[in-house]
């Protein structure tokens, strides 16, 4: 299954050609087999990037990264051994294979270990348009960062200080191969621009930030927009105060709403399920969300930040409904966790791929505020207070108080608490204000009610 013909043009930023990576894969599999392995899988990759940060108009850091890595897993019977290296020399490859083999010989049997099932491996490799190198001269990167910061500082004279603006460009490519004859890989890119500034009034200081991330530089938000949003968000928080303890509806802004979906994903992922450390055990076929909620996994989205034709084990990915009419349709499983649960891999070794959260009626952000009428809009979460076993949720938060569907004043130093089961089933509405920054795409989420601890 040779996938090298998809990108015949060899990108300038890589030191190793696709052919070289494939040769390394071939060598590893041969050495492992000769060394007594019954099965072997490996991943070899190389990446490079550049990150520039400007603060107060001055260059603060210029970082160049170049990394490469080789990870090898061998199976001898039901024993498994893993070793890795960042050295691609023939001797280092031999030593890494033999390290993996000797680790395998000393580990206990695990009947669930092994390669992915052969019939699940990917056999077609659609081009998902994930590779858009950004040949950005460092002087231009500095200039972009300066423009971004300047736009933030120009928003208002109360923006008195800056934590800087950063521009980063990165690209990598890899080959994954196993002893079932699978060998494929592809190049990918990821670029981002961010800005954080501080607004001040007398002794009151507030900071906020904004950022954009994309596969192609042309898909990033406009430089001035990123700076301006960072500035506006910092200003909006000036004069923030505590509020009295209460129980009210809570609106999670889209920038953080995806974190709730993240906890749902963790709770229905193989590791949490087979360890029985999840508040959503045996949830397939159960109503977890309101009937209006649909969650799809779309691994083949063009330019998607979590798109791929196959997962970390070579298992083919497929579009699927994870939640239909509020009911859980499937879990997130790799081969190992699937076997532990007596199920089959869902192609999620390595995580979820482009989850899209939809509501039968999606509302604009302003319409969500109107629907909430009175309550708390949360724009920032602090700390980690989530227990996946019980679903208990308690996190520090900051945001805005809403009355009569209008934002009245900023709020800080509060804690929001509830239980994830009730929060997920209590989603009243979903916004259409999706901001794509990662593997989960979700607009703002309005939760029926939560406890706010203030004074």
Coordinates of C-alpha atoms in Angstrom, one line a residue:
X1 CA 0.0 0.0 0.0
X2 CA 2.3 2.7 -1.2
X3 CA 1.1 6.2 -0.6
X4 CA 4.2 8.0 -1.7
X5 CA 2.8 9.0 -5.1
X6 CA 0.5 11.6 -3.6
X7 CA 3.1 14.2 -3.1
X8 CA 5.8 13.7 -5.7
X9 CA 7.1 17.2 -5.1
X10 CA 9.7 17.0 -2.4
X11 CA 9.2 20.0 0.0
X12 CA 12.3 22.1 0.5
X13 CA 12.0 22.2 4.3
X14 CA 12.5 18.5 4.9
X15 CA 16.0 16.9 5.1
X16 CA 14.7 13.4 4.4
X17 CA 12.8 12.4 1.3
X18 CA 9.6 10.2 1.5
X19 CA 11.7 7.4 -0.1
X20 CA 14.2 7.6 2.7
X21 CA 11.5 7.4 5.4
X22 CA 10.0 4.4 3.6
X23 CA 13.4 2.8 3.4
X24 CA 13.9 3.3 7.2
X25 CA 10.5 1.7 7.7
X26 CA 11.5 -1.2 5.5
X27 CA 14.8 -1.7 7.3
X28 CA 13.1 -1.6 10.7
X29 CA 10.5 -4.3 9.8
X30 CA 13.2 -6.5 8.3
X31 CA 15.5 -6.2 11.4
X32 CA 12.6 -6.9 13.8
X33 CA 11.6 -10.0 11.8
X34 CA 15.1 -11.3 11.8
X35 CA 15.4 -10.5 15.5
X36 CA 12.5 -12.8 16.3
X37 CA 9.5 -10.5 16.3
X38 CA 6.2 -12.0 15.3
X39 CA 4.9 -8.6 14.4
X40 CA 6.2 -5.0 14.3
X41 CA 4.9 -1.5 13.7
X42 CA 6.8 1.7 13.4
X43 CA 6.4 5.4 12.8
X44 CA 9.2 7.7 11.5
X45 CA 8.7 11.4 11.1
X46 CA 10.5 14.7 10.6
X47 CA 9.3 18.2 11.1
X48 CA 10.5 21.8 11.1
X49 CA 9.1 25.1 12.2
X50 CA 9.7 28.8 13.0
X51 CA 8.2 30.9 15.7
X52 CA 8.7 34.6 16.2
X53 CA 7.5 36.7 19.1
X54 CA 7.4 40.4 19.2
X55 CA 6.7 42.4 22.4
X56 CA 6.3 46.2 22.6
X57 CA 7.5 46.3 18.9
X58 CA 10.8 44.6 19.8
X59 CA 11.8 41.1 18.8
X60 CA 11.6 38.9 21.9
X61 CA 12.3 35.4 20.5
X62 CA 13.0 33.8 17.2
X63 CA 12.9 30.0 17.5
X64 CA 13.7 27.5 14.8
X65 CA 12.7 23.9 15.4
X66 CA 13.8 20.8 13.6
X67 CA 12.9 17.4 15.0
X68 CA 12.8 13.9 13.9
X69 CA 11.8 10.7 15.5
X70 CA 11.5 6.9 15.1
X71 CA 9.2 4.8 17.3
X72 CA 9.2 1.0 17.1
X73 CA 6.9 -1.5 18.7
X74 CA 7.5 -5.2 18.4
X75 CA 5.4 -8.1 19.5
X76 CA 6.8 -11.5 20.5
X77 CA 3.8 -13.8 21.1
X78 CA 1.6 -11.7 23.5
X79 CA 4.6 -9.7 24.7
X80 CA 5.1 -6.1 23.6
X81 CA 8.2 -3.9 23.6
X82 CA 8.6 -0.3 22.5
X83 CA 11.7 1.8 21.9
X84 CA 12.4 5.2 20.2
X85 CA 15.2 7.2 18.8
X86 CA 15.9 10.5 17.2
X87 CA 18.9 9.2 15.3
X88 CA 18.3 7.7 11.8
X89 CA 21.8 6.2 11.3
X90 CA 21.8 2.5 10.4
X91 CA 23.5 1.6 13.7
X92 CA 21.0 3.6 15.8
X93 CA 18.1 1.9 13.9
X94 CA 19.6 -1.5 14.7
X95 CA 20.1 -0.6 18.4
X96 CA 16.5 0.7 18.7
X97 CA 15.1 -2.4 17.2
X98 CA 17.1 -4.6 19.5
X99 CA 16.1 -2.5 22.5
X100 CA 12.5 -3.0 21.6
X101 CA 13.0 -6.7 21.3
X102 CA 14.8 -7.1 24.6
X103 CA 12.0 -5.1 26.4
X104 CA 9.4 -7.3 24.8
X105 CA 11.2 -10.4 26.1
X106 CA 11.0 -9.1 29.7
X107 CA 7.4 -8.0 29.8
X108 CA 4.4 -9.9 30.9
X109 CA 2.0 -11.5 28.4
X110 CA -0.9 -9.2 27.4
X111 CA -3.4 -11.0 25.2
X112 CA -5.0 -7.7 24.1
X113 CA -1.7 -6.4 22.6
X114 CA -1.0 -6.7 18.9
X115 CA -1.3 -4.9 15.5
X116 CA -4.6 -3.6 14.3
X117 CA -6.9 -6.1 12.6
X118 CA -5.8 -6.5 9.0
X119 CA -9.3 -6.0 7.5
X120 CA -9.6 -2.6 9.2
X121 CA -6.4 -1.2 7.6
X122 CA -6.8 1.7 5.2
X123 CA -6.5 0.7 1.5
X124 CA -7.4 4.1 -0.1
X125 CA -5.7 7.4 0.6
X126 CA -7.6 10.4 -0.4
X127 CA -5.6 13.6 -0.6
X128 CA -7.1 15.7 2.2
X129 CA -5.2 18.9 1.3
X130 CA -3.3 19.1 4.6
X131 CA 0.0 20.4 3.4
X132 CA 0.5 24.1 2.7
X133 CA 4.1 25.1 3.6
X134 CA 4.5 28.8 4.5
X135 CA 7.9 29.9 3.3
X136 CA 7.9 32.9 5.6
X137 CA 11.2 34.8 5.8
X138 CA 11.9 35.7 9.4
X139 CA 11.8 39.5 8.6
X140 CA 8.3 39.1 7.3
X141 CA 7.2 37.1 10.3
X142 CA 8.6 39.8 12.6
X143 CA 6.7 42.4 10.6
X144 CA 3.4 40.4 10.8
X145 CA 3.8 40.0 14.5
X146 CA 4.5 43.8 14.9
X147 CA 1.3 44.6 12.8
X148 CA -0.7 42.3 15.0
X149 CA 0.5 43.8 18.2
X150 CA 0.1 47.3 16.9
X151 CA -3.5 46.6 15.9
X152 CA -4.1 45.5 19.5
X153 CA -2.4 48.5 21.1
X154 CA -4.3 50.9 18.8
X155 CA -7.7 49.6 19.9
X156 CA -7.8 52.0 22.9
X157 CA -5.4 54.1 25.0
X158 CA -6.3 52.0 28.0
X159 CA -4.3 49.1 26.5
X160 CA -1.2 49.9 28.3
X161 CA 1.0 46.8 28.0
X162 CA 1.5 43.7 25.9
X163 CA 2.5 40.2 26.4
X164 CA 3.4 40.1 22.7
X165 CA 2.3 38.7 19.4
X166 CA 3.6 35.5 17.9
X167 CA 3.6 34.1 14.3
X168 CA 4.5 30.5 13.8
X169 CA 4.8 28.3 10.8
X170 CA 5.4 24.5 10.8
X171 CA 5.4 21.5 8.6
X172 CA 6.1 17.8 9.0
X173 CA 5.8 14.5 7.2
X174 CA 5.8 10.9 8.4
X175 CA 5.5 7.2 7.4
X176 CA 3.7 4.6 9.4
X177 CA 4.3 0.9 8.5
X178 CA 3.6 -2.5 10.0
X179 CA 4.4 -6.1 9.3
X180 CA 0.9 -6.7 7.8
X181 CA 2.1 -4.9 4.7
X182 CA 0.8 -1.4 5.5
X183 CA 3.1 1.5 4.6
X184 CA 1.8 5.0 4.2
X185 CA 2.3 8.6 5.2
X186 CA 1.9 12.2 4.1
X187 CA 3.1 15.7 4.8
X188 CA 1.1 18.2 6.8
X189 CA 1.4 21.8 7.9
X190 CA 0.1 24.0 10.8
X191 CA 0.4 27.7 11.2
X192 CA -0.8 30.1 13.9
X193 CA -0.9 33.8 14.9
X194 CA -1.6 35.0 18.4
X195 CA -1.7 38.1 20.5
X196 CA -2.2 38.9 24.2
X197 CA -2.4 42.4 25.7
X198 CA -3.2 44.1 29.0
X199 CA -5.7 46.8 29.6
X200 CA -5.4 49.0 32.6
X201 CA -7.6 51.6 34.4
X202 CA -6.2 53.0 37.7
X203 CA -5.1 49.9 39.7
X204 CA -7.3 47.6 37.7
X205 CA -5.5 45.4 35.1
X206 CA -7.0 42.8 32.8
X207 CA -5.4 40.6 30.1
X208 CA -6.9 38.7 27.3
X209 CA -5.8 37.2 24.0
X210 CA -6.9 36.0 20.6
X211 CA -5.4 33.5 18.1
X212 CA -6.0 31.8 14.8
X213 CA -4.7 28.4 13.6
X214 CA -4.9 26.8 10.1
X215 CA -3.3 24.4 7.7
X216 CA -2.8 27.1 5.1
X217 CA -1.5 30.6 5.9
X218 CA -4.3 32.1 3.7
X219 CA -6.9 30.6 6.0
X220 CA -5.7 32.4 9.1
X221 CA -7.8 35.3 10.4
X222 CA -6.5 38.7 9.2
X223 CA -3.6 40.0 11.2
X224 CA -5.4 43.3 12.2
X225 CA -8.5 41.3 13.3
X226 CA -6.5 39.1 15.6
X227 CA -4.9 42.1 17.3
X228 CA -8.1 44.0 17.5
X229 CA -10.0 41.1 19.1
X230 CA -7.3 40.7 21.7
X231 CA -7.5 44.4 22.5
X232 CA -11.3 44.5 22.6
X233 CA -11.5 41.4 24.8
X234 CA -9.0 42.9 27.3
X235 CA -10.9 46.2 27.4
X236 CA -14.3 44.4 27.9
X237 CA -12.9 42.8 31.1
X238 CA -12.0 46.1 32.9
X239 CA -14.0 46.7 36.1
X240 CA -14.7 43.0 36.6
X241 CA -16.1 42.1 40.0
X242 CA -17.3 39.1 42.0
X243 CA -21.0 38.3 42.1
X244 CA -23.1 36.7 44.7
X245 CA -23.5 32.9 44.8
X246 CA -26.4 31.8 42.7
X247 CA -27.9 29.1 40.5
X248 CA -28.4 30.4 36.9
X249 CA -28.1 29.4 33.2
X250 CA -24.5 29.5 32.0
X251 CA -23.4 30.2 28.4
X252 CA -20.0 28.8 27.5
X253 CA -18.5 31.0 24.8
X254 CA -17.5 29.0 21.6
X255 CA -13.8 29.4 22.4
X256 CA -14.2 27.2 25.5
X257 CA -17.4 25.2 24.7
X258 CA -15.3 22.6 22.9
X259 CA -13.7 21.7 26.3
X260 CA -17.1 20.3 27.4
X261 CA -17.2 18.1 24.3
X262 CA -13.6 17.1 25.1
X263 CA -14.7 15.7 28.5
X264 CA -17.5 13.8 26.7
X265 CA -14.9 12.3 24.3
X266 CA -12.6 11.3 27.2
X267 CA -15.5 9.7 29.0
X268 CA -16.5 7.5 26.0
X269 CA -12.9 6.7 25.0
X270 CA -11.5 3.2 25.4
X271 CA -9.0 3.9 28.1
X272 CA -11.6 5.4 30.5
X273 CA -14.2 2.7 29.7
X274 CA -12.1 -0.4 30.2
X275 CA -10.6 1.0 33.4
X276 CA -14.2 1.8 34.5
X277 CA -13.1 5.4 35.2
X278 CA -15.9 7.2 33.3
X279 CA -19.2 8.7 34.2
X280 CA -20.6 7.3 30.9
X281 CA -20.0 3.6 31.1
X282 CA -22.2 1.5 28.8
X283 CA -23.6 4.6 27.2
X284 CA -24.1 3.3 23.6
X285 CA -27.8 3.5 22.9
X286 CA -28.3 5.9 25.8
X287 CA -29.6 9.4 25.8
X288 CA -26.8 11.6 27.0
X289 CA -27.6 14.9 25.2
X290 CA -31.0 16.5 24.4
X291 CA -32.7 15.0 21.3
X292 CA -31.9 18.1 19.3
X293 CA -28.1 17.4 19.4
X294 CA -26.1 15.7 16.7
X295 CA -22.3 15.0 16.8
X296 CA -20.6 13.8 13.7
X297 CA -17.0 12.7 13.2
X298 CA -15.7 13.8 9.8
X299 CA -12.1 12.6 9.4
X300 CA -11.9 13.5 5.7
X301 CA -12.6 17.2 5.8
X302 CA -10.4 19.0 3.4
X303 CA -7.7 21.0 5.3
X304 CA -9.2 19.8 8.6
X305 CA -7.0 20.3 11.7
X306 CA -7.7 16.7 12.7
X307 CA -8.2 15.1 9.3
X308 CA -6.6 11.8 8.3
X309 CA -7.2 8.8 6.1
X310 CA -6.0 6.4 8.8
X311 CA -5.3 6.5 12.5
X312 CA -2.0 5.9 14.4
X313 CA -2.3 2.2 13.7
X314 CA -3.1 2.4 10.0
X315 CA -6.9 1.7 10.6
X316 CA -9.0 3.4 8.0
X317 CA -11.1 6.4 9.3
X318 CA -14.7 6.8 8.2
X319 CA -17.3 9.6 8.7
X320 CA -19.8 8.6 11.4
X321 CA -22.5 9.8 13.7
X322 CA -21.1 9.7 17.3
X323 CA -24.3 11.1 18.7
X324 CA -27.7 11.0 16.9
X325 CA -30.7 12.8 18.4
X326 CA -28.8 13.0 21.7
X327 CA -28.2 9.2 21.8
X328 CA -24.6 7.9 21.8
X329 CA -23.9 5.7 18.7
X330 CA -20.3 4.7 19.3
X331 CA -17.1 5.0 21.3
X332 CA -13.6 6.2 20.5
X333 CA -11.4 3.1 20.3
X334 CA -8.0 2.0 19.2
X335 CA -7.2 -1.7 18.7
X336 CA -6.0 -2.3 22.3
X337 CA -8.9 -0.7 24.1
X338 CA -11.4 -2.2 21.6
X339 CA -10.1 -5.7 22.4
X340 CA -10.3 -5.0 26.1
X341 CA -14.0 -4.1 25.6
X342 CA -14.7 -7.0 23.2
X343 CA -15.3 -4.5 20.4
X344 CA -13.5 -3.4 17.3
X345 CA -11.3 -0.3 16.7
X346 CA -13.2 2.8 15.5
X347 CA -10.0 4.2 13.9
X348 CA -9.4 6.6 16.9
X349 CA -5.9 5.4 18.0
X350 CA -4.5 8.9 18.6
X351 CA -7.8 10.7 19.3
X352 CA -10.9 12.0 17.6
X353 CA -11.0 13.5 14.1
X354 CA -13.0 16.7 13.4
X355 CA -16.0 16.4 15.7
X356 CA -18.9 18.7 14.5
X357 CA -21.5 19.5 17.1
X358 CA -24.9 20.5 15.7
X359 CA -28.3 21.5 17.0
X360 CA -31.5 21.2 15.0
X361 CA -31.7 25.0 15.4
X362 CA -28.5 26.8 15.8
X363 CA -28.7 30.4 17.1
X364 CA -26.5 33.4 16.7
X365 CA -24.5 34.5 19.7
X366 CA -26.9 37.4 20.3
X367 CA -29.9 35.1 20.1
X368 CA -28.3 32.9 22.7
X369 CA -27.9 35.8 25.1
X370 CA -31.6 36.7 24.5
X371 CA -32.6 33.1 25.1
X372 CA -30.6 32.9 28.4
X373 CA -32.1 36.3 29.5
X374 CA -30.4 36.3 32.8
X375 CA -27.2 34.4 33.7
X376 CA -23.5 34.0 33.3
X377 CA -21.5 34.2 30.0
X378 CA -18.2 32.3 30.6
X379 CA -15.3 33.4 28.5
X380 CA -12.4 31.9 30.4
X381 CA -11.9 28.7 32.5
X382 CA -9.1 28.4 35.1
X383 CA -7.7 25.3 36.8
X384 CA -8.7 21.6 36.4
X385 CA -11.6 20.5 38.5
X386 CA -13.2 17.7 36.6
X387 CA -13.7 14.2 37.9
X388 CA -14.3 11.9 35.0
X389 CA -15.4 9.0 37.2
X390 CA -18.2 10.9 38.8
X391 CA -18.7 13.6 36.3
X392 CA -18.3 16.3 39.0
X393 CA -17.3 19.6 37.4
X394 CA -16.0 22.6 39.3
X395 CA -13.7 25.2 37.6
X396 CA -12.6 28.8 38.2
X397 CA -14.1 31.1 35.7
X398 CA -14.3 34.6 34.4
X399 CA -16.8 36.2 32.0
X400 CA -19.8 38.5 32.0
X401 CA -23.1 38.9 33.8
X402 CA -26.2 39.0 31.5
X403 CA -29.5 40.7 32.3
X404 CA -32.5 40.9 30.0
X405 CA -30.4 39.2 27.3
X406 CA -27.7 42.0 27.4
X407 CA -24.2 41.8 28.8
X408 CA -24.1 44.2 31.8
X409 CA -20.7 43.9 33.4
X410 CA -17.5 41.7 33.6
X411 CA -17.2 39.1 36.3
X412 CA -14.1 37.4 37.8
X413 CA -13.0 35.3 40.7
X414 CA -15.9 32.9 40.6
X415 CA -16.3 29.1 40.4
X416 CA -18.9 27.3 38.3
X417 CA -20.0 23.9 39.4
X418 CA -22.2 21.1 38.3
X419 CA -22.2 17.5 37.0
X420 CA -21.2 16.8 33.4
X421 CA -24.1 14.3 33.1
X422 CA -26.6 17.1 33.9
X423 CA -24.6 19.7 31.9
X424 CA -24.6 17.6 28.7
X425 CA -28.3 16.7 29.1
X426 CA -29.1 20.3 30.0
X427 CA -27.8 21.9 26.8
X428 CA -30.6 24.2 25.9
X429 CA -29.1 25.7 22.7
X430 CA -26.0 25.7 20.5
X431 CA -24.6 28.7 18.7
X432 CA -23.6 29.0 15.1
X433 CA -20.5 31.0 16.1
X434 CA -18.0 28.2 15.5
X435 CA -14.3 29.0 15.7
X436 CA -12.1 26.3 14.2
X437 CA -9.0 25.8 16.3
X438 CA -8.6 22.1 16.8
X439 CA -10.3 18.7 16.5
X440 CA -13.7 19.7 18.0
X441 CA -15.9 22.3 16.3
X442 CA -18.6 23.7 18.5
X443 CA -20.5 27.0 18.8
X444 CA -21.3 28.5 22.1
X445 CA -23.2 26.2 24.4
X446 CA -26.1 27.3 26.7
X447 CA -26.5 25.1 29.8
X448 CA -29.8 25.1 31.6
X449 CA -28.4 25.8 35.0
X450 CA -25.2 25.6 37.1
X451 CA -24.1 26.8 40.5
X452 CA -22.0 29.9 40.6
X453 CA -19.9 30.3 43.8
X454 CA -19.1 34.0 44.4
X455 CA -19.4 35.9 47.6

